[in-house]
Coordinates of C-alpha atoms and ligand atoms in Angstrom, one line a residue:
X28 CA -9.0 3.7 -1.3
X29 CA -11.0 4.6 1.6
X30 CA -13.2 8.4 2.3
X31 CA -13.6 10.1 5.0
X32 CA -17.1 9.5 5.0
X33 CA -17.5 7.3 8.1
X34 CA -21.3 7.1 8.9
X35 CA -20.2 5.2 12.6
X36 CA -21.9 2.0 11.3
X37 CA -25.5 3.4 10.9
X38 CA -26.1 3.5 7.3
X39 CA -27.4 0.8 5.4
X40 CA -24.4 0.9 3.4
X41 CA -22.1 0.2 6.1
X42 CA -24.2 -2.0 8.0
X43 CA -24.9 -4.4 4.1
X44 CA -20.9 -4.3 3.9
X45 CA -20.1 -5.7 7.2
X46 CA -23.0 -8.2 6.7
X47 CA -21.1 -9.0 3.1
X48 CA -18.0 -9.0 4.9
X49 CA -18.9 -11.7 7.6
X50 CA -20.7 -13.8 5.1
X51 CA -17.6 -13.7 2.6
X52 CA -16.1 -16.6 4.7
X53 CA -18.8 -18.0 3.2
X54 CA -18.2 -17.4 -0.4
X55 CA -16.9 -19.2 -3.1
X56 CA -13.3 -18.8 -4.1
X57 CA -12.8 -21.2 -7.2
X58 CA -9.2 -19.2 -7.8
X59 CA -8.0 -18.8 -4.9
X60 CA -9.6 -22.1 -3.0
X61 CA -6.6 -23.6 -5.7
X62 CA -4.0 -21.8 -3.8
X63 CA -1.2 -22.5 -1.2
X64 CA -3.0 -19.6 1.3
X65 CA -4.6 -19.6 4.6
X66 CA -8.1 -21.8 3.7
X67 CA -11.2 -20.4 5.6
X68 CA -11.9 -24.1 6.7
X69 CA -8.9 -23.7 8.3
X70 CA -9.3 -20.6 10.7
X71 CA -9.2 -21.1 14.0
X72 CA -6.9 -24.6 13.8
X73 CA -4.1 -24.1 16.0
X74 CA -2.6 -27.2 15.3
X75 CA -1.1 -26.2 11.8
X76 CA 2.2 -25.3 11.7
X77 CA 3.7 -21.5 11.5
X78 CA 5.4 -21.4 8.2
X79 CA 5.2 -22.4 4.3
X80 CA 2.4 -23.6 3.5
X81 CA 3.9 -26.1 0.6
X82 CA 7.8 -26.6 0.2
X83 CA 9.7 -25.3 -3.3
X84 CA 9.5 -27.5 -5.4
X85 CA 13.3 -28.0 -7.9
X86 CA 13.7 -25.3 -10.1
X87 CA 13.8 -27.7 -13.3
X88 CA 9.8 -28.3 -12.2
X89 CA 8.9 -24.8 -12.3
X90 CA 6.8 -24.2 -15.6
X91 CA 9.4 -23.0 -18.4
X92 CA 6.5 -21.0 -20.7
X93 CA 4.2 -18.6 -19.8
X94 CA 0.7 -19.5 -18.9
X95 CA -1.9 -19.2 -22.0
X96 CA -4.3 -16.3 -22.3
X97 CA -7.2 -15.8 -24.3
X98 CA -5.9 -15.8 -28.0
X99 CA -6.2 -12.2 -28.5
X100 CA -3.9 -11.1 -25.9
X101 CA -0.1 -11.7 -25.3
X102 CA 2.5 -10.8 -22.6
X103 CA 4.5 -8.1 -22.4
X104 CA 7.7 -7.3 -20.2
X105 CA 7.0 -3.3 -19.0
X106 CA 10.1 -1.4 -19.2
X107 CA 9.5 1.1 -16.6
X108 CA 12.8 2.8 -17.6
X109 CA 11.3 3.6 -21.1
X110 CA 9.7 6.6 -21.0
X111 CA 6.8 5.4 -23.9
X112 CA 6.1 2.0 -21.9
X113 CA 6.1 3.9 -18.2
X114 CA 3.2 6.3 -20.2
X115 CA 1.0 3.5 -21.2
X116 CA 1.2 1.7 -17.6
X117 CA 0.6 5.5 -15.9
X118 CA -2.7 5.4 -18.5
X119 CA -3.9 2.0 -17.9
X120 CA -3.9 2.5 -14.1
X121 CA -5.3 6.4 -14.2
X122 CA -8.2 5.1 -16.2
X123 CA -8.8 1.5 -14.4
X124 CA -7.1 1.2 -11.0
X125 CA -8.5 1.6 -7.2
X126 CA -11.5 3.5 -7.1
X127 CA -13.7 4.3 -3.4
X128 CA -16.2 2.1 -2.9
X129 CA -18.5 4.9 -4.2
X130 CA -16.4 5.3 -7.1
X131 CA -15.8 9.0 -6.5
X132 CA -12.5 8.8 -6.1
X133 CA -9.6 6.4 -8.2
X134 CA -5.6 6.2 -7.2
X135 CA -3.3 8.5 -9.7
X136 CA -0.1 7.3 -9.1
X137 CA 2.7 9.3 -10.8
X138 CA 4.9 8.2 -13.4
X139 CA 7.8 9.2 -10.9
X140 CA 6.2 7.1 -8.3
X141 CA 5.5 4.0 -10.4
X142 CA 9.2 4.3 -11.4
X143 CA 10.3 4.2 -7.7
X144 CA 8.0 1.6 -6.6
X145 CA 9.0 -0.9 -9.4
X146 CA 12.7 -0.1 -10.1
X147 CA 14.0 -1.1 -6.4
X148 CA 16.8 -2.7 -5.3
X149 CA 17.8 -6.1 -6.9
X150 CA 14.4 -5.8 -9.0
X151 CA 13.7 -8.6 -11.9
X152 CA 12.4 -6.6 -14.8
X153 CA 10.2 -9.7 -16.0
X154 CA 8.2 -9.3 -13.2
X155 CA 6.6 -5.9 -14.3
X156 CA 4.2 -7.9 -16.1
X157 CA 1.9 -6.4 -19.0
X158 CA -0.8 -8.0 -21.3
X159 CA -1.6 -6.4 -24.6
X160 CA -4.2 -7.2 -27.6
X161 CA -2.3 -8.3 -30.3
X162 CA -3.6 -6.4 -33.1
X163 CA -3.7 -2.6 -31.6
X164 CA -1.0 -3.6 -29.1
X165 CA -2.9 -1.6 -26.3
X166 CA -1.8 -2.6 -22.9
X167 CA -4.7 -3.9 -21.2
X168 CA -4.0 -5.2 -17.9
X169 CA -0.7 -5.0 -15.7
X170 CA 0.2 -7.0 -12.4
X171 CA 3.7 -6.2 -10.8
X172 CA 6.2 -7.9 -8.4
X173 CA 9.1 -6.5 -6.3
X174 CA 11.4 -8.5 -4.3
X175 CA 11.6 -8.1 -0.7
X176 CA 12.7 -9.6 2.5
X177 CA 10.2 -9.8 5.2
X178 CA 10.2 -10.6 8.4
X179 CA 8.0 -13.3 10.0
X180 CA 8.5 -13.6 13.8
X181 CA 12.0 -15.2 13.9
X182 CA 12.3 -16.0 10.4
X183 CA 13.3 -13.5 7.2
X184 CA 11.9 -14.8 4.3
X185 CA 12.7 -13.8 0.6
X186 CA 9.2 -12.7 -0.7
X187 CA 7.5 -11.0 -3.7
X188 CA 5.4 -7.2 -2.6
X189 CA 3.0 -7.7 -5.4
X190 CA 0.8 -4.8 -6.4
X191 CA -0.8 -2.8 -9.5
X192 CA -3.0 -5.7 -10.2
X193 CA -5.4 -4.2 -13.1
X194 CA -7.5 -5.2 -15.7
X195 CA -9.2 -2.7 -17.9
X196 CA -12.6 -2.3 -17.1
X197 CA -13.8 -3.5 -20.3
X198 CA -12.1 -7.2 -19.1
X199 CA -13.5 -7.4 -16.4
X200 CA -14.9 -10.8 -14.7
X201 CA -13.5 -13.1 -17.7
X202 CA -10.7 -14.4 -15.2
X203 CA -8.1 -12.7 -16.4
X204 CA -6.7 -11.8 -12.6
X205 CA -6.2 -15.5 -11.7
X206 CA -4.0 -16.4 -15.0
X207 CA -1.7 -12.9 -14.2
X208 CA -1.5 -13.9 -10.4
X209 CA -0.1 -17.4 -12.2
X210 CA 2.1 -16.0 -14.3
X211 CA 3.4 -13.5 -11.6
X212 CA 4.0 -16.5 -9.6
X213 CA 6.1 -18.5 -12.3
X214 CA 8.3 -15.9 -12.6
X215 CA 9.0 -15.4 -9.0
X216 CA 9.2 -19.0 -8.2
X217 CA 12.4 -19.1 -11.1
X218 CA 13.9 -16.7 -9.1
X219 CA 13.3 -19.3 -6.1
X220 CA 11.0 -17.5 -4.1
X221 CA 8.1 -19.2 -3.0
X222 CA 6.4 -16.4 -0.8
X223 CA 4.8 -13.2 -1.4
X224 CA 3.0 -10.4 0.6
X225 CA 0.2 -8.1 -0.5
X226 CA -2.6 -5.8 0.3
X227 CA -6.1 -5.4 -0.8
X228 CA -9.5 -3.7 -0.5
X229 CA -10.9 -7.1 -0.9
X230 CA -11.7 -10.3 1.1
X231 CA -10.3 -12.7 0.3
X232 CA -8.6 -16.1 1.7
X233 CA -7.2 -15.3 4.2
X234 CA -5.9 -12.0 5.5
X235 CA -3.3 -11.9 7.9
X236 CA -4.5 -8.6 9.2
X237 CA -7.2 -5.9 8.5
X238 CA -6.7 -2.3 8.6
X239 CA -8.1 0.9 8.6
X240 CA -7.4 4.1 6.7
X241 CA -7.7 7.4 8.9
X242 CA -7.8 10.8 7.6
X243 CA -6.7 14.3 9.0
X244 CA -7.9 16.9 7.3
X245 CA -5.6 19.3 5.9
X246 CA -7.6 21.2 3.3
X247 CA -11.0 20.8 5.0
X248 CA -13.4 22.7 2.4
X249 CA -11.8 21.3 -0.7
X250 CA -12.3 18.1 0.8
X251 CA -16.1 18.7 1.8
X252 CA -16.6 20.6 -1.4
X253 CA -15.0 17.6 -3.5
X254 CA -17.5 14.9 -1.6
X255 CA -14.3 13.4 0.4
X256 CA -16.0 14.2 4.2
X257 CA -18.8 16.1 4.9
X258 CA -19.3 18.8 7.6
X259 CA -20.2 17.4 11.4
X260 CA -22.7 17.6 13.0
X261 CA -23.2 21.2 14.2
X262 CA -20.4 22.3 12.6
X263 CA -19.7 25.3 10.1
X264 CA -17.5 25.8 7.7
X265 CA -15.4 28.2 9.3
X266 CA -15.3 25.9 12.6
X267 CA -14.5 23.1 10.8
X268 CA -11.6 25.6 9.2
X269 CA -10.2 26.4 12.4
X270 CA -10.6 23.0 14.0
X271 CA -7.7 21.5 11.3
X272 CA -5.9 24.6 11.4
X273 CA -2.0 24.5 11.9
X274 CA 0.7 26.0 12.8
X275 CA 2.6 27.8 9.8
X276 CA 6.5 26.3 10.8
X277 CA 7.4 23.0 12.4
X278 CA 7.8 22.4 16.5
X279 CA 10.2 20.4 17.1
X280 CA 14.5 21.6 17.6
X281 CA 16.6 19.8 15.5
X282 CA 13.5 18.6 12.9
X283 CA 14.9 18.7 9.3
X284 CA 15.2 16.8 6.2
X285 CA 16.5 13.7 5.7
X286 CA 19.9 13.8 3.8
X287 CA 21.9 11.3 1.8
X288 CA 24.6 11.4 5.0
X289 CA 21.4 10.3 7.7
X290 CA 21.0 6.7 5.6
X291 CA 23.4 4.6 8.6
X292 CA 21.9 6.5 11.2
X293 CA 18.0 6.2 10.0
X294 CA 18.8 2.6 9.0
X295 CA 20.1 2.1 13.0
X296 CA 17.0 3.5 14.2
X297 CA 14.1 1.9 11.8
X298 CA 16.0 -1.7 11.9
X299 CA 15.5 -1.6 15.6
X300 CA 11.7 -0.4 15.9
X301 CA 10.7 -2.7 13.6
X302 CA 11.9 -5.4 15.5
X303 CA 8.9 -4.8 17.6
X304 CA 6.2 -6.1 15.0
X305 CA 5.5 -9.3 13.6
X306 CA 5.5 -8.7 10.0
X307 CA 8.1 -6.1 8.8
X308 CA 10.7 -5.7 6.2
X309 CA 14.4 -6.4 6.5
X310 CA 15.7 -3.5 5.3
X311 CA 19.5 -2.5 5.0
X312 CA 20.7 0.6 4.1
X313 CA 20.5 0.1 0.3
X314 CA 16.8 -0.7 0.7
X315 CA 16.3 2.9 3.3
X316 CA 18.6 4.9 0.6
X317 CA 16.1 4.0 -2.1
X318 CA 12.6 3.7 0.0
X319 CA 13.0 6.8 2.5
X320 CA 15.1 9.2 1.2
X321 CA 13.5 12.3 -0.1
X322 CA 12.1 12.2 -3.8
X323 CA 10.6 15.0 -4.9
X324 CA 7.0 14.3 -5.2
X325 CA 6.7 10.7 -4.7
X326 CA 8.2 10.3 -0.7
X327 CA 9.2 12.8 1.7
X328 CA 11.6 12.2 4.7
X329 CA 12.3 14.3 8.2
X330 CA 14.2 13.5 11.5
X331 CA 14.8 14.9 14.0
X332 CA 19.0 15.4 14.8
X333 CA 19.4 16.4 18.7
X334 CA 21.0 20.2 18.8
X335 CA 23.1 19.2 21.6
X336 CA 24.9 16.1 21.0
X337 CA 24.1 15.7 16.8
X338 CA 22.1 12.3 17.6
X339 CA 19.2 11.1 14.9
X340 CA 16.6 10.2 17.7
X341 CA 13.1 10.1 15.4
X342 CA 12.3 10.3 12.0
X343 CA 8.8 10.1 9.7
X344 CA 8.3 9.9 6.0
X345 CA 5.1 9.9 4.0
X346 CA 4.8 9.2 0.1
X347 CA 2.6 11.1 -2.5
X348 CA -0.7 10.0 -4.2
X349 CA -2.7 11.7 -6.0
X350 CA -6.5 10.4 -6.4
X351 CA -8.4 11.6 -9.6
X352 CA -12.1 13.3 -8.7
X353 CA -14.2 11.7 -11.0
X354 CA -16.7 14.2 -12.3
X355 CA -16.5 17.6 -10.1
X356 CA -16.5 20.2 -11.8
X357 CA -14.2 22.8 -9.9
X358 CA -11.5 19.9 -9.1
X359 CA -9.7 17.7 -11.1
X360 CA -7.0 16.2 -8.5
X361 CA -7.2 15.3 -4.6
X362 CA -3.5 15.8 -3.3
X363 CA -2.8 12.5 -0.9
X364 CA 0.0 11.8 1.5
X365 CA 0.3 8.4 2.9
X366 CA 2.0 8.0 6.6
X367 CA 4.8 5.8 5.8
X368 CA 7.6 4.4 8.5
X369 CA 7.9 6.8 11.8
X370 CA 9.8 6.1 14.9
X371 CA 10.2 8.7 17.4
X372 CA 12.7 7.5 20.5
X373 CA 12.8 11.1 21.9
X374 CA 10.2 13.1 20.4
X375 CA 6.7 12.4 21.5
X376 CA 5.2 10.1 18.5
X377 CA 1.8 12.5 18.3
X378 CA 4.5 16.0 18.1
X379 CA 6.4 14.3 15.7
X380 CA 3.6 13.4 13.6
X381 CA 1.9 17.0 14.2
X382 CA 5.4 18.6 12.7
X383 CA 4.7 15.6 9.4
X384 CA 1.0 17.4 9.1
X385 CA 2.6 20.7 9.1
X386 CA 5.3 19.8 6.3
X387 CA 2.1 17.9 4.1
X388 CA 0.2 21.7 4.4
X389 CA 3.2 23.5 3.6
X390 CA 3.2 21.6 0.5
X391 CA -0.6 21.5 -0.4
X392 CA -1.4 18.5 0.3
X393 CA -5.3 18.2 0.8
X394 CA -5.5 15.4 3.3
X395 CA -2.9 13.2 5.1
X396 CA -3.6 9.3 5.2
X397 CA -2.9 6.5 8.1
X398 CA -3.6 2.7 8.6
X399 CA -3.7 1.5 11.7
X400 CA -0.6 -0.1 12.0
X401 CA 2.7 0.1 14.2
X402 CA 1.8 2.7 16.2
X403 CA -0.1 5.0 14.9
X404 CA -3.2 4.4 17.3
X405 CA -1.0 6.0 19.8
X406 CA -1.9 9.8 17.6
X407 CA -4.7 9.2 15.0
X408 CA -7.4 10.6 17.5
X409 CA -5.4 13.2 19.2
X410 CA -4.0 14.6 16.0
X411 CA -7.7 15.0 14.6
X412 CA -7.9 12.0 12.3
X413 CA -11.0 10.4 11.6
X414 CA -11.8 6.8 10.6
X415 CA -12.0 6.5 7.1
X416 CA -14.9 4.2 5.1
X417 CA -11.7 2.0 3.5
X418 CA -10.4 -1.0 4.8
X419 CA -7.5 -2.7 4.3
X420 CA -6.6 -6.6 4.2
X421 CA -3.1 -7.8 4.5
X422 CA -1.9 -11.1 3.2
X423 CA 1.2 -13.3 2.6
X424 CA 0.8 -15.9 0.0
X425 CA 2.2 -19.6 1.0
X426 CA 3.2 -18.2 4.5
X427 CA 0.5 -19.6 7.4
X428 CA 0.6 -17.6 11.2
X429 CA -1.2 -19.3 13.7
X430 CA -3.6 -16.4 14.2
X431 CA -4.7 -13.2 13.0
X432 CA -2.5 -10.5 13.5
X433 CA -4.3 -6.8 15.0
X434 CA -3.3 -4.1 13.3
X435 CA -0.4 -2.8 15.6
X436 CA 1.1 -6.2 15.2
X437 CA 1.6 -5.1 11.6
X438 CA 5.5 -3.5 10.9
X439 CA 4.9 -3.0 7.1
X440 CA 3.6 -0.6 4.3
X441 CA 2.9 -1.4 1.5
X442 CA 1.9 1.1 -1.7
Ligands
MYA7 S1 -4.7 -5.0 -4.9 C1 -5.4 -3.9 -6.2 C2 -6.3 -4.6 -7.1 N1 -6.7 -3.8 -8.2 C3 -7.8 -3.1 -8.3 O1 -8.7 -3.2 -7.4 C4 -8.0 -2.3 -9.5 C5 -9.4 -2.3 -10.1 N2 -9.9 -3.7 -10.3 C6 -9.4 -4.5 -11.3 O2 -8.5 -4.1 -12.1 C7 -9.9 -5.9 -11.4 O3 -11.2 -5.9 -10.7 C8 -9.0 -6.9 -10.8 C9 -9.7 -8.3 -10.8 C10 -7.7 -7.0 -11.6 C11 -8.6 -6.6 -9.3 N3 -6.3 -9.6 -5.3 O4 -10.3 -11.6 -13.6 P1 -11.4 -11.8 -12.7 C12 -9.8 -12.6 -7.5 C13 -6.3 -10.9 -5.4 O5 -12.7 -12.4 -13.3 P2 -11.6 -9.0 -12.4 C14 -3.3 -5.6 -5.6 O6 -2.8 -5.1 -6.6 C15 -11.3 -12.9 -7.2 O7 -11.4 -13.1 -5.8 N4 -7.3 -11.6 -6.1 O8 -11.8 -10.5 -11.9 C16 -2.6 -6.8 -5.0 C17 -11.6 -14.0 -8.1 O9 -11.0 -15.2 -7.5 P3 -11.9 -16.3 -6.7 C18 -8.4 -10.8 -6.6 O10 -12.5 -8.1 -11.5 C19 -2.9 -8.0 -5.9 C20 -10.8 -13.7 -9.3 O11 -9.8 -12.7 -9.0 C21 -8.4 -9.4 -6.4 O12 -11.8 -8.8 -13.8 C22 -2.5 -9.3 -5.2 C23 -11.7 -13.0 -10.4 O13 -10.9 -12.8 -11.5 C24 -7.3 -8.8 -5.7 N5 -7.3 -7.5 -5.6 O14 -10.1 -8.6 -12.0 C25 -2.7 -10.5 -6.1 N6 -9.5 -9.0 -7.0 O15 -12.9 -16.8 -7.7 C26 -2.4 -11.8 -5.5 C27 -10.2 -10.1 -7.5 O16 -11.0 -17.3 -6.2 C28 -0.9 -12.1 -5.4 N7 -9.5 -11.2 -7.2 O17 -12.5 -15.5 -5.6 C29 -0.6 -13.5 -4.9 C30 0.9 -13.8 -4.7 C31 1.5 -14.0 -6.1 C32 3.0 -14.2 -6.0 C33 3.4 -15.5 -5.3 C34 4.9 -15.7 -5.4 C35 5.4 -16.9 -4.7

């Protein structure tokens, strides 16, 4: 989770966290050092091979039980379909998941949205993972897998998108993450995947990529009022109003909704922009059906259909997430959207993304969100985004690429 509260790398803050950051190469992983990742002794070594890092080993040698946890805790399968077990995952994660780094601000995905995210195409229901104490049965922490096919240069591999990692904050720093990253890894590896892909706030070895979060303004004085960016310099409040101010209806002829009759077309046109990256899903028109077609309140979809000869020629989505504002008084909620896959062909990337702004503000969202990646360098700064405090590391587990990737190498989002 990342604010808008950028200080240009003058504070101490920022300047102690990229001094943390460099030195973390130089920390201690006793987990993760254990793993079949990128190793920091290895950065830099050209000579290593693009590809897995270890080969599969038979199926029959995969580990047939769970791993052990501390006796008074026990797995449990989530059931994301049952409406009781999808409460008690929204709960866990409103109360314990992503928080700013000045803890102001903490992810509150929806129940809708954890629904879409884990119930995806082809999903294995064993790997919504749960743990609960065994006496009051209170789920405690949750770790999740999807399955996925990403594509690596040349090659698609079958990988795991893991996310929703959480312990409760009362468990914290008793090692609980390594043993769920183990289990989540047993249970994808006897489905006979041996790769993964996943994104974090945290340095760890070794990202494949490091992003930043921007932020345009859409609500400016909720957002200064609620701590989330504060006023420029020399600016007022009724500048700083104007300045994000826009337009009341979209600009763009032939901008519209995605419909259920657009999935071949949209599929045509995102298959072949993401050939340009060099990490990106493989997605067929299954995968856009479920991941970009308009869900109320979790993802919303637009294209743009040419008046003249009925052509789809761009098209941008962004999904929905809420943040909680821990302890303001006036606001309870910070309304999110998240830039998600955009191609424009015809439409100029920075109008079509000005007419996604304009349908986030006509439906009150506070602030719309962007990495880095793809593109979207090409309209942060003209569209009035600014750099946010939040980065984010990319990472692909028993996959090695010769080098880091930049940002705008980068074809996929994660949630
Ligand atoms: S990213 C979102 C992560 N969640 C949060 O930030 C929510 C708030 N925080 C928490 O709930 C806890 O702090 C968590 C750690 C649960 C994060 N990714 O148990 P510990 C390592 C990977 O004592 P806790 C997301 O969901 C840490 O470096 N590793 O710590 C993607 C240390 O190892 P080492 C992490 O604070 C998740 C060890 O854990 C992360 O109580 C992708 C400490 O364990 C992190 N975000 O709990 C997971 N944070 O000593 C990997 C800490 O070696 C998937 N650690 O440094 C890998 C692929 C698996 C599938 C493979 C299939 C083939």
């Amino acid at each position: 989770i990342s604010n808008s509260n950028n200080n240009n790398d003058t504070s101490l803050e920022t300047i102690v966290r990229s001094f943390q950051d460099s030195m973390s190469v130089t920390k201690q992983h006793k987990f993760w050092e254990t793993q079949p990742v990128g190793q920091y002794k290895d950065v830099g070594d050209t000579s290593l091979p693009e590809g897995p890092i270890e080969p599969p080993t038979p199926l029959s040698e995969v580990k047939q039980e769970p791993y052990n946890l501390p006796a008074a805790y026990e797995w449990t399968t989530c059931d994301m379909s049952f409406g009781e077990t999808c409460d008690e995952v929204y709960l866990l994660l409103k109360n314990n998941y992503v928080e700013d780094d000045e803890n102001m601000f903490r992810f509150n995905y929806s129940k809708e949205f954890l629904t879409w995210a884990l119930c995806v195409p082809g999903y294995y229901k064993n790997w919504h993972i749960g743990v609960r104490a065994k006496g009051s049965k209170k789920l405690v922490a949750f770790i999740t897998g999807i399955p996925a096919r990403i594509r690596v240069n040349d090659n698609v591999v079958k990988m795991a998108e893991i996310n929703f990692l959480c312990v409760h904050k009362k468990l914290r720093s008793k090692r609980l993450a390594p043993v769920m990253i183990k289990e989540v890894t047993r249970r994808v590896h006897l489905e006979n995947i041996w790769q993964a892909a996943y994104t974090a706030g945290v340095v760890i070895p070794t990202p494949v990529a490091t992003c930043q979060y921007w932020h345009r303004s859409l609500n400016p004085k909720k957002l200064i009022d609620v701590g989330f960016s504060r006023l420029g310099a020399r600016m007022t409040m009724s500048r700083t109003i104007k300045l994000y101010k826009l337009p009341d209806s979209t600009f763009t002829s032939g901008f519209r909704k995605m419909e259920l009759r657009d999935v071949p077309a949209v599929t045509r046109l995102l298959r072949n922009y993401l050939e340009k990256f060099v990490v990106a899903p493989d997605l067929d028109e299954n995968d856009v059906e479920h991941w970009l077609l308009p869900h109320e309140d979790v993802v919303n979809s637009y294209l743009v259909e040419s008046p003249e000869n009925h052509e789809i020629t761009d098209f941008c989505s962004f999904y929905t997430l809420p943040s909680s504002i821990l302890g303001n008084q006036s606001y309870s909620t910070l309304k999110a959207a998240y830039s998600y896959y955009n191609v424009a062909t015809k439409t100029p990337l920075a109008q079509l993304m000005n007419d996604a702004l304009i349908m986030a503000k006509q439906k009150d969202f506070d602030v719309f969100n962007a990495l880095d990646v793809m593109h979207n360098e090409g309209f942060l700064k003209d569209l009035k985004f600014g750099p946010g405090d939040g980065q984010l590391h990319y990472y692909l587990y028993n996959y090695r690429i010769r080098k880091a990737l930049k940002p705008s190498e980068l074809g996929l989002v994660l949630l």
